[in-house]
Tab-separated table of C-alpha atoms and ligand atoms in Angstrom:
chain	number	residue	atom	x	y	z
A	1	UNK	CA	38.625	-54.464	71.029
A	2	UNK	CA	39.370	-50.447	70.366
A	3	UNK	CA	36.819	-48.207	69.577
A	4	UNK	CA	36.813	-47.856	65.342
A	5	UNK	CA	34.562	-46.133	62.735
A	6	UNK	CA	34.860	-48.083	59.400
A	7	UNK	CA	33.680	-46.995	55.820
A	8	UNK	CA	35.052	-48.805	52.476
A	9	UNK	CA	32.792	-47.320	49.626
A	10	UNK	CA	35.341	-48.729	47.137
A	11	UNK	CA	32.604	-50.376	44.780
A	12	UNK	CA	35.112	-53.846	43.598
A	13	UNK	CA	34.602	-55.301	40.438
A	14	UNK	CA	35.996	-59.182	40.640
A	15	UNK	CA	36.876	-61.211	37.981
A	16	UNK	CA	37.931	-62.598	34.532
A	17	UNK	CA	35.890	-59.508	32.508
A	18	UNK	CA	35.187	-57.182	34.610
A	19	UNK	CA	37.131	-54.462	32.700
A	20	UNK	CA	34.371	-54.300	30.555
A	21	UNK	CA	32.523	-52.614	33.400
A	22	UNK	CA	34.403	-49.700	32.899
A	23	UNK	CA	31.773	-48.440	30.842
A	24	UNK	CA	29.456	-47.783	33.311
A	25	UNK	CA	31.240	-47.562	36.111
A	26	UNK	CA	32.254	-44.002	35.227
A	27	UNK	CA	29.705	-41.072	34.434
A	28	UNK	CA	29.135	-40.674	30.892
A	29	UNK	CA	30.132	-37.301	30.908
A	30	UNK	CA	32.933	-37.004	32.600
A	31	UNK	CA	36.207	-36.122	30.513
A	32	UNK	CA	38.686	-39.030	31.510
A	33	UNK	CA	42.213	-39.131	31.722
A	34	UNK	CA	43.654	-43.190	31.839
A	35	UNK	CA	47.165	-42.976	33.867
A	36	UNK	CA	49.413	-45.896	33.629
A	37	UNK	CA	53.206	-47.134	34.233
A	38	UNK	CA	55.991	-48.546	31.556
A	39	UNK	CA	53.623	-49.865	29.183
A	40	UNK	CA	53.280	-53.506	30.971
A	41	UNK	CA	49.346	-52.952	29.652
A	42	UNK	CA	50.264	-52.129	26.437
A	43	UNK	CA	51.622	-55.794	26.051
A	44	UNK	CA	49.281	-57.695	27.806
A	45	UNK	CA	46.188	-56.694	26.524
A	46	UNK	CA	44.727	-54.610	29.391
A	47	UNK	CA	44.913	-50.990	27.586
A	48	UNK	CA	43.221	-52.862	24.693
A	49	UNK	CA	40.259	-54.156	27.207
A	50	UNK	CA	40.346	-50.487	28.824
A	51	UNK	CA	40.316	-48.694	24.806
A	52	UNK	CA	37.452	-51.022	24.260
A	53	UNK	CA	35.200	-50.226	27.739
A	54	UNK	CA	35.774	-46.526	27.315
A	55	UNK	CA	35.004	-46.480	23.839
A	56	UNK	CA	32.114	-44.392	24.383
A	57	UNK	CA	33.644	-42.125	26.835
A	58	UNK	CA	35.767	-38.833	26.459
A	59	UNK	CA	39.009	-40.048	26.953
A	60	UNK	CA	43.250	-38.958	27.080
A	61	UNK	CA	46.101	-40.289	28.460
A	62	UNK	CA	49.452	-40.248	30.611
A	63	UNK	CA	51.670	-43.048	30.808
A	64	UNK	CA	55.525	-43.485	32.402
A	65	UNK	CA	54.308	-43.192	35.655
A	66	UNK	CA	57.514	-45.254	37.230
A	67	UNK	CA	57.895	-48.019	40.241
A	68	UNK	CA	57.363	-46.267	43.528
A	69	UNK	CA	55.990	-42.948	41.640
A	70	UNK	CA	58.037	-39.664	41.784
A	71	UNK	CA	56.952	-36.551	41.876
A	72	UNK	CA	57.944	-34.566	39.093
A	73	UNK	CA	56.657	-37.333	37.252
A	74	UNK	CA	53.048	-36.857	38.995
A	75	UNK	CA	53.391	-33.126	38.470
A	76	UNK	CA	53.801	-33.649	34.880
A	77	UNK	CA	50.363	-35.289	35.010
A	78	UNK	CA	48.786	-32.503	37.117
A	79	UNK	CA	49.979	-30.150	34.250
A	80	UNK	CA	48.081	-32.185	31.715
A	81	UNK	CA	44.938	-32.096	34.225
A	82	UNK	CA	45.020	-28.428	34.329
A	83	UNK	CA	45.632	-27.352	30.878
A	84	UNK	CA	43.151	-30.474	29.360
A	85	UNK	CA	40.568	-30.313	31.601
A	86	UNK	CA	40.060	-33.712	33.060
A	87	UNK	CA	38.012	-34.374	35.333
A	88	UNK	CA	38.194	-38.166	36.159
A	89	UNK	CA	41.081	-40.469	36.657
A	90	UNK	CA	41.358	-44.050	35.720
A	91	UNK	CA	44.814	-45.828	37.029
A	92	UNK	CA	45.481	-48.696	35.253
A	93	UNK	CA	48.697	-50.581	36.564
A	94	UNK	CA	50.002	-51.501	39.878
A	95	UNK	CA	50.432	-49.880	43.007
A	96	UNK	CA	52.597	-47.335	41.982
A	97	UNK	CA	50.557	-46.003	39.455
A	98	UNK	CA	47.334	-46.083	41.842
A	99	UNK	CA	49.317	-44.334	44.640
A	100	UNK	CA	50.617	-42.166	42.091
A	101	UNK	CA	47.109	-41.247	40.461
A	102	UNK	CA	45.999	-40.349	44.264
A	103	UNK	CA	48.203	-38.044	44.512
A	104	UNK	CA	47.608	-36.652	40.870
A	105	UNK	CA	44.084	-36.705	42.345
A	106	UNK	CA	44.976	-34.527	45.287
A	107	UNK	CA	47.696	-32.298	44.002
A	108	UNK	CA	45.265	-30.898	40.709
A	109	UNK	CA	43.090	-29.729	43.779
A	110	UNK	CA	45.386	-28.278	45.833
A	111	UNK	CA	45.193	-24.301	46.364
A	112	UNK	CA	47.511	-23.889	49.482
A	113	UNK	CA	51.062	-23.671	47.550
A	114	UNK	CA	52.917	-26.828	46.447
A	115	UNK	CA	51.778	-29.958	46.412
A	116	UNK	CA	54.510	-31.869	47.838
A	117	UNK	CA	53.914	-30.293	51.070
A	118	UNK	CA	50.510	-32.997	50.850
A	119	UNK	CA	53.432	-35.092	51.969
A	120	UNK	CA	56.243	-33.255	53.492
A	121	UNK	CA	53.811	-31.438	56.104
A	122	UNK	CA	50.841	-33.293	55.963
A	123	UNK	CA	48.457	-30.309	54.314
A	124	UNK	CA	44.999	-31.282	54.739
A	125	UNK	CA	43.494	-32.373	51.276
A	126	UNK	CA	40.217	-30.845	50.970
A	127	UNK	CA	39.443	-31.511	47.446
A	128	UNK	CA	40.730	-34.494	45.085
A	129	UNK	CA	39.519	-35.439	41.631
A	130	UNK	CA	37.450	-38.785	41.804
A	131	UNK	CA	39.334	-41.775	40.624
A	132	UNK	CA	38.951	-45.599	40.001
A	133	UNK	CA	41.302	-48.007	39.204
A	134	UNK	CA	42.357	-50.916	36.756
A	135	UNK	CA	44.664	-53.127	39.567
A	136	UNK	CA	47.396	-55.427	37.714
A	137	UNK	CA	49.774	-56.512	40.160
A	138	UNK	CA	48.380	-57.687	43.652
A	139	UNK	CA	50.302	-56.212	46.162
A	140	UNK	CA	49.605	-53.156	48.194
A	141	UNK	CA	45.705	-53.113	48.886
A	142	UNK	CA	45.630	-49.020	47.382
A	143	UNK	CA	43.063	-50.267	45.024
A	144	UNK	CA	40.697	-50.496	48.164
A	145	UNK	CA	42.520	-47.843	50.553
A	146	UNK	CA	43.066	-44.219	51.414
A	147	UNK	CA	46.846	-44.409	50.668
A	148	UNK	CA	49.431	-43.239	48.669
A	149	UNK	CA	53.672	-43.697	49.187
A	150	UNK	CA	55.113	-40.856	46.610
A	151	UNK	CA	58.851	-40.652	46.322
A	152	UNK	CA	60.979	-37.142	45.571
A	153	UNK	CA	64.758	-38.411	45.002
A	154	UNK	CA	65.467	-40.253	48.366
A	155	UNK	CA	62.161	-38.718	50.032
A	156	UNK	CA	59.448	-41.566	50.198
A	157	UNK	CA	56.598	-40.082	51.882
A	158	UNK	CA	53.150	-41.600	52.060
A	159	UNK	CA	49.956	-39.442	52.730
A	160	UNK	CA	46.298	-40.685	53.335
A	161	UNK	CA	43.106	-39.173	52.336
A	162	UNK	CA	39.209	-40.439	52.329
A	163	UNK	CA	39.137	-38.384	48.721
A	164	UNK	CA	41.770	-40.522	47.048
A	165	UNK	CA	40.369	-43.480	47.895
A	166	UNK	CA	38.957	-45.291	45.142
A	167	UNK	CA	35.367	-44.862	43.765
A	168	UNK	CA	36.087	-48.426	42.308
A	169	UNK	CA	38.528	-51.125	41.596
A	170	UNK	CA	38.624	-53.802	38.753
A	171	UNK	CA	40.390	-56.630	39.926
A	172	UNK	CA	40.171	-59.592	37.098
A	173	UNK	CA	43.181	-61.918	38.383
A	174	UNK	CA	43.684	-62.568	34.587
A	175	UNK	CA	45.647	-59.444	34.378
A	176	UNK	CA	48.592	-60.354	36.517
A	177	UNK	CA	49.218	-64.073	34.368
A	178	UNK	CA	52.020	-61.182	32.740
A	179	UNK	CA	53.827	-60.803	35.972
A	180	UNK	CA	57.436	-61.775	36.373
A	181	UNK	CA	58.042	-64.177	39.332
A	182	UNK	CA	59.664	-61.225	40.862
A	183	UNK	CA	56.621	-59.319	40.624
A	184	UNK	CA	53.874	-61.721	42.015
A	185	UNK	CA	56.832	-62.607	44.988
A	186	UNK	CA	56.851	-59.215	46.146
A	187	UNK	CA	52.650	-58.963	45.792
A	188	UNK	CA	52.568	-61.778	47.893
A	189	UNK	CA	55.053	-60.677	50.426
A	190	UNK	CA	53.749	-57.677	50.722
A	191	UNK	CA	50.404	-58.371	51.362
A	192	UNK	CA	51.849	-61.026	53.785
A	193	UNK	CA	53.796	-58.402	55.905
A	194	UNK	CA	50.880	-55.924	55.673
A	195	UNK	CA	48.841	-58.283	57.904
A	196	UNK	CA	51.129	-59.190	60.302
A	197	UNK	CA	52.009	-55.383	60.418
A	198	UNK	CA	48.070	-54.886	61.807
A	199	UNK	CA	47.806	-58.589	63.390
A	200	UNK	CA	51.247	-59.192	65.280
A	201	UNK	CA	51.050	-56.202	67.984
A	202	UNK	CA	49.295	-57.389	71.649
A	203	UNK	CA	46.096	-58.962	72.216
A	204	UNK	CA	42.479	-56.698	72.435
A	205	UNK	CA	40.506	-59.684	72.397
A	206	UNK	CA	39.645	-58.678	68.434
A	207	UNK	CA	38.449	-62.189	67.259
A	208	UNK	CA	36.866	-61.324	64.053
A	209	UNK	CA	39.870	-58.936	63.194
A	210	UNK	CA	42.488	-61.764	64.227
A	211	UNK	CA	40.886	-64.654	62.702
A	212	UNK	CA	40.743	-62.422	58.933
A	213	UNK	CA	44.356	-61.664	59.880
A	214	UNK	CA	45.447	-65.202	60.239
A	215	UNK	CA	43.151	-66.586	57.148
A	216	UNK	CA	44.870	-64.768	55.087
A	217	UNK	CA	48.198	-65.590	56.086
A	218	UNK	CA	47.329	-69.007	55.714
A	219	UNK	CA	45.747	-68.494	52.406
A	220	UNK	CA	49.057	-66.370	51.691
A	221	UNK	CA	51.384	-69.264	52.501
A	222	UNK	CA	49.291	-71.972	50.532
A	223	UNK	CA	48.766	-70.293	47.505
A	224	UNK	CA	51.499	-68.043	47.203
A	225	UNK	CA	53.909	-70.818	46.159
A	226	UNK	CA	51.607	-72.030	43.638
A	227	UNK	CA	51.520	-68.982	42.039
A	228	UNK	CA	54.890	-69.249	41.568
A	229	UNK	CA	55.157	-73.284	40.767
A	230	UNK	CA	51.770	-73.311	38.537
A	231	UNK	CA	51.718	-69.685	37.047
A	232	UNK	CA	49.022	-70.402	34.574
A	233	UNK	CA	46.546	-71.378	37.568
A	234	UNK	CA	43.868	-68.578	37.194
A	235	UNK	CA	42.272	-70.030	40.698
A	236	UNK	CA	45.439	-69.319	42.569
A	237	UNK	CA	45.714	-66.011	40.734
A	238	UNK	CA	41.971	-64.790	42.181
A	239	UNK	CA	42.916	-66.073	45.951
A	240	UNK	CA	46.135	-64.402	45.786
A	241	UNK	CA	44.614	-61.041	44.400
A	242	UNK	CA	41.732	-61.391	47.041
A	243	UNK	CA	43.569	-61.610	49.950
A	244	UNK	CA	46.118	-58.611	48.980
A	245	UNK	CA	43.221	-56.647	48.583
A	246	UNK	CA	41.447	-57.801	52.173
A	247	UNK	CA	44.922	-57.426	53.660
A	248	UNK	CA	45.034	-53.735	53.532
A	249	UNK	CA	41.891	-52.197	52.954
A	250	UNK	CA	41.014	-51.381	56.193
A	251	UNK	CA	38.807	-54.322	57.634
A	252	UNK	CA	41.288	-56.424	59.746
A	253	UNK	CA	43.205	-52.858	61.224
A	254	UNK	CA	39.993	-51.894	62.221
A	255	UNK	CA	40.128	-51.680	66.103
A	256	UNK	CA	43.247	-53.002	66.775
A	257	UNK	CA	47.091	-51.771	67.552
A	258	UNK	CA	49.044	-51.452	64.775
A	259	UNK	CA	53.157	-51.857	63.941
A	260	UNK	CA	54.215	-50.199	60.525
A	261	UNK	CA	58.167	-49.875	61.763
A	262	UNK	CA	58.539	-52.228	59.186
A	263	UNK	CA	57.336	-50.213	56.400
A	264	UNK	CA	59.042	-47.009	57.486
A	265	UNK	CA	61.839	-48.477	57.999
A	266	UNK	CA	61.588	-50.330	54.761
A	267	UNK	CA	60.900	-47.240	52.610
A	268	UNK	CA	64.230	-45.710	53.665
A	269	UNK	CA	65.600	-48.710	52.319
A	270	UNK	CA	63.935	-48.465	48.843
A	271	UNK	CA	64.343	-44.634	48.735
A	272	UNK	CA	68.486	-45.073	49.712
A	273	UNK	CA	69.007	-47.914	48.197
A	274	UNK	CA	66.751	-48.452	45.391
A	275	UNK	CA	65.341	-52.355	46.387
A	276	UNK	CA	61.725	-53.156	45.709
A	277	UNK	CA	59.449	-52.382	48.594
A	278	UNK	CA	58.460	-56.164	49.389
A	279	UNK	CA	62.185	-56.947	49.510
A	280	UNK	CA	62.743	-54.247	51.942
A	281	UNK	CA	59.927	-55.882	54.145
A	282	UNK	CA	61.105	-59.684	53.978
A	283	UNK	CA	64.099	-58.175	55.720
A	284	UNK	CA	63.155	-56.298	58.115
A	285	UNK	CA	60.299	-58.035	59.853
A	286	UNK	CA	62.006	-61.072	61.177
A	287	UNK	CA	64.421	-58.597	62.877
A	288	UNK	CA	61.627	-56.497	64.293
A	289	UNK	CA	60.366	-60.277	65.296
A	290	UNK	CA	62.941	-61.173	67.189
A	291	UNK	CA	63.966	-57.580	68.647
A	292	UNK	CA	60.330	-56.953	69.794
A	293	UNK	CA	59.795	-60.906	70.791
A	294	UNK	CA	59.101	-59.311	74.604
A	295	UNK	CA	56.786	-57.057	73.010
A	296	UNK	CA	54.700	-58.948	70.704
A	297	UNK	CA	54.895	-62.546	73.216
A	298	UNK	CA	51.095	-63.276	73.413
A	299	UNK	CA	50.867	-62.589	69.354
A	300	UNK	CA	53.899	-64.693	68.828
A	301	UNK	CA	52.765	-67.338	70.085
A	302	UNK	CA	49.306	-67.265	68.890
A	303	UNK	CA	50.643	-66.514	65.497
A	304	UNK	CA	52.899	-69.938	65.453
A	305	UNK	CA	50.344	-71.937	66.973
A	306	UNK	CA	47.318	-71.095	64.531
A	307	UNK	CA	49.035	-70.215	61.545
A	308	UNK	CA	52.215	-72.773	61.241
A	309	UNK	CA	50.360	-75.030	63.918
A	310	UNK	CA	53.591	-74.489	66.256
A	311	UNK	CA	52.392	-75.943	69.744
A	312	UNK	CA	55.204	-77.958	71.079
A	313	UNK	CA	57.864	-76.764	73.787
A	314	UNK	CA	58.598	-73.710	75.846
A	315	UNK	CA	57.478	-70.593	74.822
A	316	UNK	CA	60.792	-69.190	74.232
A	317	UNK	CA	61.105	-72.008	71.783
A	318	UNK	CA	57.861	-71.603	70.000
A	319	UNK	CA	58.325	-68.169	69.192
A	320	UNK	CA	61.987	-68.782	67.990
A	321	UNK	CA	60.009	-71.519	65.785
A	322	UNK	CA	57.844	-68.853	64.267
A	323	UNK	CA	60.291	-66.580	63.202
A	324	UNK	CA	62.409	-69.687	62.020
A	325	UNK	CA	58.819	-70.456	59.854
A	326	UNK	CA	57.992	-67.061	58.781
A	327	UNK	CA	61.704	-66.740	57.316
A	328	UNK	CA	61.418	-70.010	55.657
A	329	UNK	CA	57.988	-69.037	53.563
A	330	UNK	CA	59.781	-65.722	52.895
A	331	UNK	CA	62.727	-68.082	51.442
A	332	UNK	CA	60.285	-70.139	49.687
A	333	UNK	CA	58.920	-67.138	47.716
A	334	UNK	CA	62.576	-66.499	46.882
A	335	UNK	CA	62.681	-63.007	48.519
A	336	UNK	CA	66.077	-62.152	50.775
A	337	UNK	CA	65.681	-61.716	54.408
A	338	UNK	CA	69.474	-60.192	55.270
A	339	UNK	CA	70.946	-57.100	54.603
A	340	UNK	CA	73.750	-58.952	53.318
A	341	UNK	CA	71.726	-60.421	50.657
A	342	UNK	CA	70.690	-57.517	48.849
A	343	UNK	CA	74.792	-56.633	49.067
A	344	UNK	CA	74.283	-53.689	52.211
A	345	UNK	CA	76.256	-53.882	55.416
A	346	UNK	CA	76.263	-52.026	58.514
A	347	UNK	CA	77.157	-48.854	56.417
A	348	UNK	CA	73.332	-48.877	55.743
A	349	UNK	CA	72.387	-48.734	59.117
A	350	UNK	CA	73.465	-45.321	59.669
A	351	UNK	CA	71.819	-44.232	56.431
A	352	UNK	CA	68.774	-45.945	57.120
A	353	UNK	CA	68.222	-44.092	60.975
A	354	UNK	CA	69.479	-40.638	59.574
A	355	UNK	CA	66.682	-40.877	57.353
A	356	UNK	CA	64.374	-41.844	59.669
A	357	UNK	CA	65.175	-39.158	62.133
A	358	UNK	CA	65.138	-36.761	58.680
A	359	UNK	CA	61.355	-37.835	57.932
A	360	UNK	CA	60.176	-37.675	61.859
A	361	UNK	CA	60.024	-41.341	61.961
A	362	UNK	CA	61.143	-41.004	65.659
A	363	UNK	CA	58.427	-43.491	67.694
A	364	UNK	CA	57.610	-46.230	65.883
A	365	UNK	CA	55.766	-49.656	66.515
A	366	UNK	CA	52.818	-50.350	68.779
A	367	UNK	CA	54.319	-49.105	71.768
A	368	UNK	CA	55.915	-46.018	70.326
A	369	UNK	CA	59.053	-47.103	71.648
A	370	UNK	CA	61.553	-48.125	67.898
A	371	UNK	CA	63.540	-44.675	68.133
A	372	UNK	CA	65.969	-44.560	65.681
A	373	UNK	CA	68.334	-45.690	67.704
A	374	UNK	CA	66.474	-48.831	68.067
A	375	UNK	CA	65.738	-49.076	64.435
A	376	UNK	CA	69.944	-49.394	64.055
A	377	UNK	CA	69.492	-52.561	66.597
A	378	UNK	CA	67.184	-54.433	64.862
A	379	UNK	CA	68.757	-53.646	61.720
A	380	UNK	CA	71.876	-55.211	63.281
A	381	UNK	CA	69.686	-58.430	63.459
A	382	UNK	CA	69.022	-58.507	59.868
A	383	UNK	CA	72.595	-58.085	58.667
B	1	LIG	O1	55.048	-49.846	34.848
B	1	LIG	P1	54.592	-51.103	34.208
B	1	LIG	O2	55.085	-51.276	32.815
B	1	LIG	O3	53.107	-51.317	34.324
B	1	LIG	O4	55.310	-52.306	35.011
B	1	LIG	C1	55.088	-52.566	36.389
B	1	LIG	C2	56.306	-52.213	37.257
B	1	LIG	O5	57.483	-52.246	36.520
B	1	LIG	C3	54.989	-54.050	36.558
B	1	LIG	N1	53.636	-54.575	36.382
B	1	LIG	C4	52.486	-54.203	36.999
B	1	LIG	N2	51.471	-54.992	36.595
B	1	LIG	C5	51.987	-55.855	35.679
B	1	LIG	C6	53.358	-55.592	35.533
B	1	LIG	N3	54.131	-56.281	34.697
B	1	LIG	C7	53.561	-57.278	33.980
B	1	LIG	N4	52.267	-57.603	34.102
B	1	LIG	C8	51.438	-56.934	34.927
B	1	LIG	N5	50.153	-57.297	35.074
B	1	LIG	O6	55.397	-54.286	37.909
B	1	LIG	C9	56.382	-53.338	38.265
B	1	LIG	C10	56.155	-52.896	39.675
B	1	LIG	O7	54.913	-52.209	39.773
B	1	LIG	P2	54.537	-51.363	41.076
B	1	LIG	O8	53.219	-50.736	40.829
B	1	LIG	O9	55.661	-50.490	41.477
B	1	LIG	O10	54.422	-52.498	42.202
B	1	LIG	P3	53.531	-52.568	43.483
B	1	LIG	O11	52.122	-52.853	43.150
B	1	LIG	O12	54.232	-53.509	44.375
B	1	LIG	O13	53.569	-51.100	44.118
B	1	LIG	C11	54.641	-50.687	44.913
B	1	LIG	C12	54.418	-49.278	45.427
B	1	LIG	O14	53.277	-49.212	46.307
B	1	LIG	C13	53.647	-48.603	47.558
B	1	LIG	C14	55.086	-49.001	47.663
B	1	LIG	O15	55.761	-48.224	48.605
B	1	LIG	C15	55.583	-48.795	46.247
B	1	LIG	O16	55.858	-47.430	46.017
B	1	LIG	N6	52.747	-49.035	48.620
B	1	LIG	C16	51.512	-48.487	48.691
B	1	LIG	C17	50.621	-48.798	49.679
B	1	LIG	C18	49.283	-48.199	49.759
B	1	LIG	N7	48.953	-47.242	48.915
B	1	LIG	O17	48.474	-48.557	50.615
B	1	LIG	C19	50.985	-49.717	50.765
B	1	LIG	C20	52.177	-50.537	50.452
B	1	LIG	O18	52.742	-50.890	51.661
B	1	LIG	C21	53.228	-49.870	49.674
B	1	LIG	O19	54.004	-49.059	50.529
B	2	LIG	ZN1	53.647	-52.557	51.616
């Protein structure tokens, strides 16, 4: 196992309720502006629950903050901030509007020029308005992490902090009974890809990290299709919105190689192209599967034999198996796994690795080794 230093402060509030904590959970005094998305929470009764908890509290708000946030958007926010005078942030939404309040967090701070250089150039954030976070749609683990993917036109950068992560999450699994299918697919795939993306490198004899890793995949592939066959099941809900949340927040990366080709190469796709960040993933990570299959061998294997209980034949065959499996759950959440199913052909390709090579994206995966040039391979095997 690699040497790691660990520290999740995010205080979680679980279950059907738990909004209600609200009220305490932030100081009394503080002056707090609630930041959400389309108005998804105006229909389903979570701004009422939020109204309700803060109802004693100093309170204002900024909605329209889109899916995958962009920046003049957040700026418009920061504005607010600085002429109003908050001085705590509530996100209430999904993962775009927590990344999105992050950076609002970071960006009313900043005193080194503009703010989108937090992404472009990596500035250092020194200073960040605290923030906690309402989480609706279980999906990208930023209710318990230090991240935040911000888009600018075709730009989608991502920056990390330990000052944007959040003081607190509420995560009451009732919230998300208002997601499309759609919606909890891509949560689910998401979450999915984010642990293979810290579990399916080469082996450091991390038990604890790779047993999380595959419980959750399991968990994952049992309940995610019941989320989508029995959408009214509030147990499958909470196990769904639990695992998203242990799938990136840290815990299972913690002292072990990491891959996230997949998401970089995945947000050129969304920023390009325009298709939902899970569906960008379900595409792309077979292909790195099968491209990297010399790379990630021992992983493979241990992968299809604990997870989809793949024992039987050579190992060439087994891992061929796996990918054949992982594909198939992908299918069964009704996500696409080809280029050619979201309507892109090779045109993309070239798209795809200039933008790479345009955002420094130059040695990705494990090893270091998926150049851009690689990248167009692999994307070759996903047409
Ligand atoms: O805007 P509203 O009206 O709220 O509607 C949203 C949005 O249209 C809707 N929604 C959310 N909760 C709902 C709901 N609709 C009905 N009922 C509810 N309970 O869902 C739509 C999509 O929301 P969005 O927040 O964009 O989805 P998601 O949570 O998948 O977030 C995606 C963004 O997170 C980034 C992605 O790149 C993308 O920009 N990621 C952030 C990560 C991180 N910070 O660690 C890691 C991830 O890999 C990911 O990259
Ligand atoms: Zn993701």
């Amino acid at each position: 196992m690699n040497k790691f230093t660990y520290s999740n402060p995010t205080t979680i509030y679980f279950g059907e309720g738990q909004i209600a904590a609200l009220a305490e959970a932030i100081p009394q005094h503080a002056k707090v502006l609630v930041l959400y998305g389309g108005g998804s929470i105006k229909t389903n009764g979570v701004y009422d629950q939020v109204a309700k908890a803060l109802s004693n509290h100093n309170w204002g708000e900024f909605s329209g903050i889109e899916p995958n946030p962009q920046y003049d958007t957040l700026m418009q926010a920061v504005a607010k901030i600085q002429n109003e005078g908050y001085d705590f942030l509530l996100a209430v939404g999904g993962g775009s509007v927590v990344d999105g309040t992050k950076f609002i967090a970071a960006a009313a701070r900043f005193e080194k020029g503009d703010p989108w250089t937090i992404l472009s150039a990596h500035a250092p954030v020194n200073q960040a308005l605290p923030l906690g976070c309402v989480l609706t749609l279980p999906a990208t683990g930023s209710e318990n992490n230090a991240g935040s993917v911000v888009s600018r036109g075709q730009d989608k950068l991502a920056f990390m902090s330990p000052l944007v992560r959040p003081a607190f999450a509420v995560l009451d699994p009732q919230t998300t009974l208002s997601l499309s299918p759609t919606q909890v697919a891509n949560g689910v795939i998401d979450a999915y890809v984010h642990i293979l993306e810290q579990y399916l490198t080469y082996p450091v004899n991390a038990k604890v990290q790779d047993r999380f890793a595959e419980g959750l995949l399991m968990t994952l592939i049992e309940e995610g299709p019941k989320a989508l066959a029995t959408p009214d099941d509030l147990d499958v809900r909470a196990n769904v919105m639990w695992s998203a949340t242990q799938a990136l927040n840290g815990l299972i990366g913690s002292g072990v190689p990491q891959d996230w080709a997949t998401h970089m190469i995945g947000h050129e796709l969304t920023g390009h192209f325009g298709i939902d960040h899970a569906r960008t993933l379900s595409i792309v990570m077979p292909a790195i599967m099968k491209h990297c299959r010399a790379d990630k061998h021992d992983k493979l294997l241990q992968y299809g034999a604990r997870v989809f209980g793949i024992t039987e034949g050579d190992e060439q065959s087994r891992i061929d198996a796996t990918i054949a499996a992982t594909e198939a759950f992908f299918k069964t959440m009704g996500v696409p796994t080809r280029l050619s199913d979201v309507n892109l052909d090779t045109n993309a390709i070239d798209v795809i690795t200039e933008g790479l090579k345009a955002h420094g994206m130059t040695h990705l995966g494990e090893h270091g080794t998926i150049t851009p040039e690689v990248a167009a391979q692999i994307l070759h095997l996903a047409r």
